[in-house]
Every structure is written in C-alpha cells, then in structure tokens.
Amino acid sequence: ITLQAAHRRKKPHRLAEYLGTRCRLQLANGEQVEGVIFTWDETTGCVALETTDPAPQPKQIPGVPCSPFFQSPRSSFSIIKQDYIKVIDILEQPSGPIILDVPPPDIAAIRSREKVALAEAQRRADRIGQDVTPEAQLLFNELSKIFRNCRWDGRTIIVLDSIHITEPYTPDCCTGPPGALGRVRIMVETQRAKLFGPAPSPPPSSPAPSPSVGVLPPPPGVPPPAPPRQVT
C-alpha cells in the first residue's frame, strides 16, 4: 500500500467504483468501520461492508483434531446507508479482478438446513402441551430438564417412552414399568414441591367416640340401691 493510497480520502458518491476496496468509513456519529466494500445498491443508497472477525477459539480436547471451521477467520457484513457516511479512507486497492457473478445456491445444503430446522421446530412443538394448564406445562418443563426423552401425548406426559403421567400430574398419577417408575414418582414429587410448594397434609382424623359409661350392676348378693325418694 502506498502512502498516497493509504491516506487518500474520498467523498461518498457512487461507490460502485470502489468494489473490492479495503477502506475505513467514517460515519456521521463519529464511529469508524473498516472492511472491504462488498457491494453497493444505488436504489436504496446502501453499501455492504465485509468485515473479518478473528477465528473462534474452541476448547481444545486432547487427541481430537481441531475442525477447519475454527482454523480460519470468519466474515460478517454491515449494511450502512450511504448518507450516513462522511468520509471514505482508501486503505488498499483490490489485488485482482472483481468477480460480480453470484454463484448458484447449493440446493442440497439448503434442503439439509431446512430438514434440520424443521426437525428442531417439531421437537420444540412436541414440548408444548395442548389444552393443559400452566401448572402442568411448568411441571413438564422441569421434568424435561431431568429426562431427555420427555414429550406430550395429548394431556399425558410420557417420560422415557414408558412412564405415563396423567392429570392432575401427581406421583400417584404415574404408571408404567416398575424399573423407572419409582424414580419418576420421586422426581414428580420433588419438582411439584419446588414449583408449587409441599403438598397439603391430610386433615387430622377426628378421634373415635369413647364408649358410653353406664352404671355397673351391683355385685352378686348386694341389693341394688334404693331409688331416690320424691318429696311432695
């Protein structure tokens, strides 16, 4: 880069002649943005500036090679209104011819991304109960954090493909094979207590009435007591 090119300043007018040029844009708010002019749209008066971000730093795992995705910088784009640009500082001219042709889209890659997105959307939809109470949805959300295989089947929560939790979603409403049933019941009880407080204790039972105490008969050979005398 020559000093003249590095310090040459241009007023923004038709930016099409600067495609592929690395420059520094001085914006109206005082901010400076540096990158390569990727394209310019005369109709909207917008310029797309390609900026380079540093390569992400993944967590290194011993014995596992680093993916090429993490070995090169990544590009991002900023869309800026031309009227918002005060000055363009030309930093570097393009080293070769500018290729304006847009390559055809990769249909296979697009369909693959669409398939993944649809599967993710369906998975999220399966985690939302239909016609259930907010309390039931809250309980489901907590159980799904503990059991990965947790879904709705109508108004029934199915855990581990074998345990069914029906309304009102208490531990006694859990049915299924005995292997995991006990653990699921404990988790339901624990999460219900965390969300809604401990279950109310049953009301105390009233004591059984004591048998009536009557007058014992006199022992054998003892005459019964005389009835009280009435005074007229």
Tab-separated table of C-alpha atoms in Angstrom:
chain	number	residue	atom	x	y	z
A	1	ILE	CA	0.000	0.000	0.000
A	2	THR	CA	1.447	3.351	-0.946
A	3	LEU	CA	1.216	6.249	1.465
A	4	GLN	CA	-0.836	8.155	-1.058
A	5	ALA	CA	-3.356	5.329	-1.320
A	6	ALA	CA	-3.440	4.798	2.427
A	7	HIS	CA	-4.230	8.443	3.100
A	8	ARG	CA	-6.371	9.326	0.120
A	9	ARG	CA	-9.848	10.452	1.234
A	10	LYS	CA	-12.922	10.222	-0.922
A	11	LYS	CA	-16.320	11.772	-0.548
A	12	PRO	CA	-19.086	9.150	-0.863
A	13	HIS	CA	-20.979	9.469	-4.144
A	14	ARG	CA	-21.037	6.473	-6.489
A	15	LEU	CA	-19.471	3.646	-4.509
A	16	ALA	CA	-19.630	1.127	-7.352
A	17	GLU	CA	-16.116	2.120	-8.433
A	18	TYR	CA	-14.774	1.071	-5.013
A	19	LEU	CA	-15.995	-2.539	-5.040
A	20	GLY	CA	-13.373	-4.827	-3.537
A	21	THR	CA	-11.523	-1.917	-1.964
A	22	ARG	CA	-10.467	-2.098	1.645
A	23	CYS	CA	-11.389	1.153	3.296
A	24	ARG	CA	-12.281	2.829	6.533
A	25	LEU	CA	-15.668	4.506	6.716
A	26	GLN	CA	-16.100	7.492	8.990
A	27	LEU	CA	-19.766	7.694	9.964
A	28	ALA	CA	-21.872	10.667	10.977
A	29	ASN	CA	-21.899	9.616	14.645
A	30	GLY	CA	-18.083	9.566	14.790
A	31	GLU	CA	-17.810	5.761	14.551
A	32	GLN	CA	-15.256	4.198	12.189
A	33	VAL	CA	-15.836	0.902	10.394
A	34	GLU	CA	-13.114	-0.862	8.439
A	35	GLY	CA	-13.634	-3.542	5.811
A	36	VAL	CA	-13.976	-4.363	2.131
A	37	ILE	CA	-16.787	-2.832	0.080
A	38	PHE	CA	-18.682	-5.920	-0.989
A	39	THR	CA	-21.492	-4.288	-2.955
A	40	TRP	CA	-23.406	-1.038	-3.340
A	41	ASP	CA	-27.078	-0.563	-4.137
A	42	GLU	CA	-27.874	2.721	-5.862
A	43	THR	CA	-31.644	2.326	-5.418
A	44	THR	CA	-31.592	2.139	-1.625
A	45	GLY	CA	-28.324	4.029	-1.203
A	46	CYS	CA	-26.805	1.278	0.951
A	47	VAL	CA	-23.326	-0.190	0.979
A	48	ALA	CA	-22.450	-3.684	2.231
A	49	LEU	CA	-19.116	-3.736	4.037
A	50	GLU	CA	-17.444	-7.103	4.585
A	51	THR	CA	-15.539	-7.278	7.849
A	52	THR	CA	-13.297	-10.071	9.089
A	53	ASP	CA	-13.745	-11.485	12.552
A	54	PRO	CA	-10.954	-13.415	14.270
A	55	ALA	CA	-11.193	-17.170	14.174
A	56	PRO	CA	-13.179	-18.551	17.143
A	57	GLN	CA	-11.159	-20.221	19.846
A	58	PRO	CA	-12.679	-23.617	20.636
A	59	LYS	CA	-11.933	-25.630	23.727
A	60	GLN	CA	-9.083	-27.960	22.880
A	61	ILE	CA	-9.688	-31.638	23.618
A	62	PRO	CA	-6.589	-33.849	23.832
A	63	GLY	CA	-6.409	-36.312	20.947
A	64	VAL	CA	-9.185	-34.598	18.946
A	65	PRO	CA	-8.052	-32.590	15.885
A	66	CYS	CA	-9.385	-29.061	15.525
A	67	SER	CA	-12.042	-28.628	12.872
A	68	PRO	CA	-11.092	-26.476	9.835
A	69	PHE	CA	-14.068	-24.301	10.786
A	70	PHE	CA	-12.032	-22.955	13.699
A	71	GLN	CA	-8.791	-22.509	11.758
A	72	SER	CA	-9.707	-19.549	9.560
A	73	PRO	CA	-11.243	-16.123	10.198
A	74	ARG	CA	-14.926	-15.617	9.594
A	75	SER	CA	-16.577	-12.820	7.630
A	76	SER	CA	-19.578	-10.738	8.566
A	77	PHE	CA	-21.360	-7.917	6.771
A	78	SER	CA	-22.557	-4.484	7.790
A	79	ILE	CA	-25.242	-2.663	5.810
A	80	ILE	CA	-24.717	1.107	6.019
A	81	LYS	CA	-26.720	3.931	4.472
A	82	GLN	CA	-24.580	5.992	2.134
A	83	ASP	CA	-25.970	9.252	3.515
A	84	TYR	CA	-24.628	8.225	6.920
A	85	ILE	CA	-21.031	8.062	5.605
A	86	LYS	CA	-18.992	11.247	5.935
A	87	VAL	CA	-15.563	10.193	4.609
A	88	ILE	CA	-14.051	7.104	2.990
A	89	ASP	CA	-10.374	6.403	3.666
A	90	ILE	CA	-8.945	4.138	0.964
A	91	LEU	CA	-6.581	1.634	2.602
A	92	GLU	CA	-5.937	-0.995	-0.060
A	93	GLN	CA	-6.913	-1.498	-3.670
A	94	PRO	CA	-8.172	-4.928	-4.806
A	95	SER	CA	-5.339	-7.258	-5.796
A	96	GLY	CA	-7.213	-8.837	-8.697
A	97	PRO	CA	-10.308	-8.539	-10.844
A	98	ILE	CA	-13.637	-8.166	-9.046
A	99	ILE	CA	-15.981	-11.115	-9.684
A	100	LEU	CA	-19.512	-9.769	-9.727
A	101	ASP	CA	-21.250	-13.008	-10.687
A	102	VAL	CA	-23.150	-14.596	-7.819
A	103	PRO	CA	-22.604	-18.369	-7.661
A	104	PRO	CA	-25.703	-20.575	-7.850
A	105	PRO	CA	-27.095	-21.635	-4.469
A	106	ASP	CA	-26.273	-25.065	-3.108
A	107	ILE	CA	-29.734	-26.671	-3.172
A	108	ALA	CA	-28.563	-29.784	-1.319
A	109	ALA	CA	-27.128	-27.689	1.522
A	110	ILE	CA	-30.289	-25.578	1.686
A	111	ARG	CA	-32.507	-28.663	1.905
A	112	SER	CA	-30.262	-30.154	4.568
A	113	ARG	CA	-30.528	-26.986	6.665
A	114	GLU	CA	-34.282	-26.935	6.102
A	115	LYS	CA	-34.585	-30.535	7.296
A	116	VAL	CA	-32.611	-29.773	10.457
A	117	ALA	CA	-34.674	-26.631	11.119
A	118	LEU	CA	-37.980	-28.470	10.654
A	119	ALA	CA	-36.876	-31.264	12.975
A	120	GLU	CA	-35.885	-28.720	15.620
A	121	ALA	CA	-39.201	-26.886	15.220
A	122	GLN	CA	-41.117	-30.160	15.587
A	123	ARG	CA	-39.101	-31.059	18.681
A	124	ARG	CA	-39.967	-27.714	20.256
A	125	ALA	CA	-43.636	-28.098	19.319
A	126	ASP	CA	-43.739	-31.531	20.980
A	127	ARG	CA	-42.661	-29.870	24.216
A	128	ILE	CA	-45.751	-27.632	24.344
A	129	GLY	CA	-48.877	-29.262	25.729
A	130	GLN	CA	-52.254	-28.731	24.085
A	131	ASP	CA	-55.168	-27.680	26.308
A	132	VAL	CA	-53.159	-28.152	29.501
A	133	THR	CA	-52.936	-25.849	32.493
A	134	PRO	CA	-49.950	-23.544	33.010
A	135	GLU	CA	-49.046	-25.574	36.095
A	136	ALA	CA	-48.881	-28.755	34.002
A	137	GLN	CA	-46.628	-27.070	31.445
A	138	LEU	CA	-44.329	-25.808	34.189
A	139	LEU	CA	-44.033	-29.328	35.599
A	140	PHE	CA	-43.301	-30.698	32.125
A	141	ASN	CA	-40.583	-28.090	31.572
A	142	GLU	CA	-38.824	-29.132	34.761
A	143	LEU	CA	-39.134	-32.850	34.034
A	144	SER	CA	-37.759	-32.366	30.522
A	145	LYS	CA	-34.587	-30.914	32.062
A	146	ILE	CA	-34.097	-34.151	34.003
A	147	PHE	CA	-35.289	-36.702	31.440
A	148	ARG	CA	-34.197	-36.037	27.868
A	149	ASN	CA	-36.901	-38.313	26.496
A	150	CYS	CA	-39.923	-36.363	27.688
A	151	ARG	CA	-42.899	-35.450	25.494
A	152	TRP	CA	-46.621	-34.791	25.454
A	153	ASP	CA	-49.241	-37.225	24.201
A	154	GLY	CA	-52.424	-35.203	24.345
A	155	ARG	CA	-52.730	-34.245	28.001
A	156	THR	CA	-50.474	-37.060	29.178
A	157	ILE	CA	-46.779	-36.601	29.910
A	158	ILE	CA	-44.684	-39.507	28.660
A	159	VAL	CA	-41.257	-39.979	30.217
A	160	LEU	CA	-38.681	-42.489	28.945
A	161	ASP	CA	-41.249	-43.774	26.419
A	162	SER	CA	-42.799	-45.932	29.133
A	163	ILE	CA	-43.944	-43.856	32.121
A	164	HIS	CA	-47.299	-42.080	31.711
A	165	ILE	CA	-48.234	-39.150	33.943
A	166	THR	CA	-51.906	-38.225	33.727
A	167	GLU	CA	-53.905	-35.408	35.279
A	168	PRO	CA	-53.562	-33.965	37.873
A	169	TYR	CA	-49.888	-34.938	37.464
A	170	THR	CA	-49.166	-36.095	40.985
A	171	PRO	CA	-46.883	-39.002	41.946
A	172	ASP	CA	-49.939	-41.252	42.271
A	173	CYS	CA	-50.800	-40.492	38.608
A	174	CYS	CA	-47.570	-42.095	37.330
A	175	THR	CA	-47.970	-45.517	35.758
A	176	GLY	CA	-45.535	-47.755	33.929
A	177	PRO	CA	-42.925	-50.461	34.357
A	178	PRO	CA	-41.637	-50.713	37.920
A	179	GLY	CA	-37.995	-50.245	36.899
A	180	ALA	CA	-38.098	-46.464	36.417
A	181	LEU	CA	-41.497	-45.782	37.942
A	182	GLY	CA	-40.156	-45.123	41.436
A	183	ARG	CA	-37.586	-42.624	40.214
A	184	VAL	CA	-40.119	-40.751	38.097
A	185	ARG	CA	-42.528	-40.527	41.022
A	186	ILE	CA	-39.787	-39.096	43.228
A	187	MET	CA	-38.902	-36.508	40.573
A	188	VAL	CA	-42.557	-35.540	40.134
A	189	GLU	CA	-42.959	-35.069	43.862
A	190	THR	CA	-39.704	-33.093	44.110
A	191	GLN	CA	-40.479	-30.784	41.195
A	192	ARG	CA	-44.053	-30.190	42.341
A	193	ALA	CA	-42.768	-29.192	45.767
A	194	LYS	CA	-40.242	-26.824	44.157
A	195	LEU	CA	-42.825	-25.231	41.865
A	196	PHE	CA	-45.984	-25.220	43.940
A	197	GLY	CA	-44.833	-25.852	47.485
A	198	PRO	CA	-45.220	-29.003	49.561
A	199	ALA	CA	-48.393	-30.972	49.137
A	200	PRO	CA	-51.023	-30.140	51.779
A	201	SER	CA	-51.162	-32.672	54.561
A	202	PRO	CA	-54.463	-34.545	55.014
A	203	PRO	CA	-56.791	-33.124	57.658
A	204	PRO	CA	-56.441	-34.757	61.075
A	205	SER	CA	-58.945	-37.513	61.685
A	206	SER	CA	-61.438	-36.918	64.468
A	207	PRO	CA	-60.926	-39.186	67.482
A	208	ALA	CA	-63.208	-42.181	67.762
A	209	PRO	CA	-66.032	-41.610	70.201
A	210	SER	CA	-65.396	-43.223	73.548
A	211	PRO	CA	-67.907	-45.841	74.590
A	212	SER	CA	-70.619	-44.561	76.888
A	213	VAL	CA	-70.059	-45.300	80.536
A	214	GLY	CA	-73.114	-46.834	82.117
A	215	VAL	CA	-73.956	-47.778	85.684
A	216	LEU	CA	-72.387	-51.072	86.530
A	217	PRO	CA	-74.722	-53.631	88.025
A	218	PRO	CA	-74.166	-54.401	91.703
A	219	PRO	CA	-72.134	-57.456	92.505
A	220	PRO	CA	-73.989	-60.634	93.316
A	221	GLY	CA	-75.609	-60.691	96.796
A	222	VAL	CA	-75.708	-56.891	97.130
A	223	PRO	CA	-79.147	-55.339	96.907
A	224	PRO	CA	-79.498	-52.545	94.372
A	225	PRO	CA	-79.584	-49.008	95.770
A	226	ALA	CA	-82.950	-47.656	96.677
A	227	PRO	CA	-84.393	-45.132	94.259
A	228	PRO	CA	-84.404	-41.523	95.496
A	229	ARG	CA	-87.483	-40.524	97.487
A	230	GLN	CA	-89.766	-37.993	95.973
A	231	VAL	CA	-90.813	-35.139	98.246
A	232	THR	CA	-94.326	-33.893	97.644
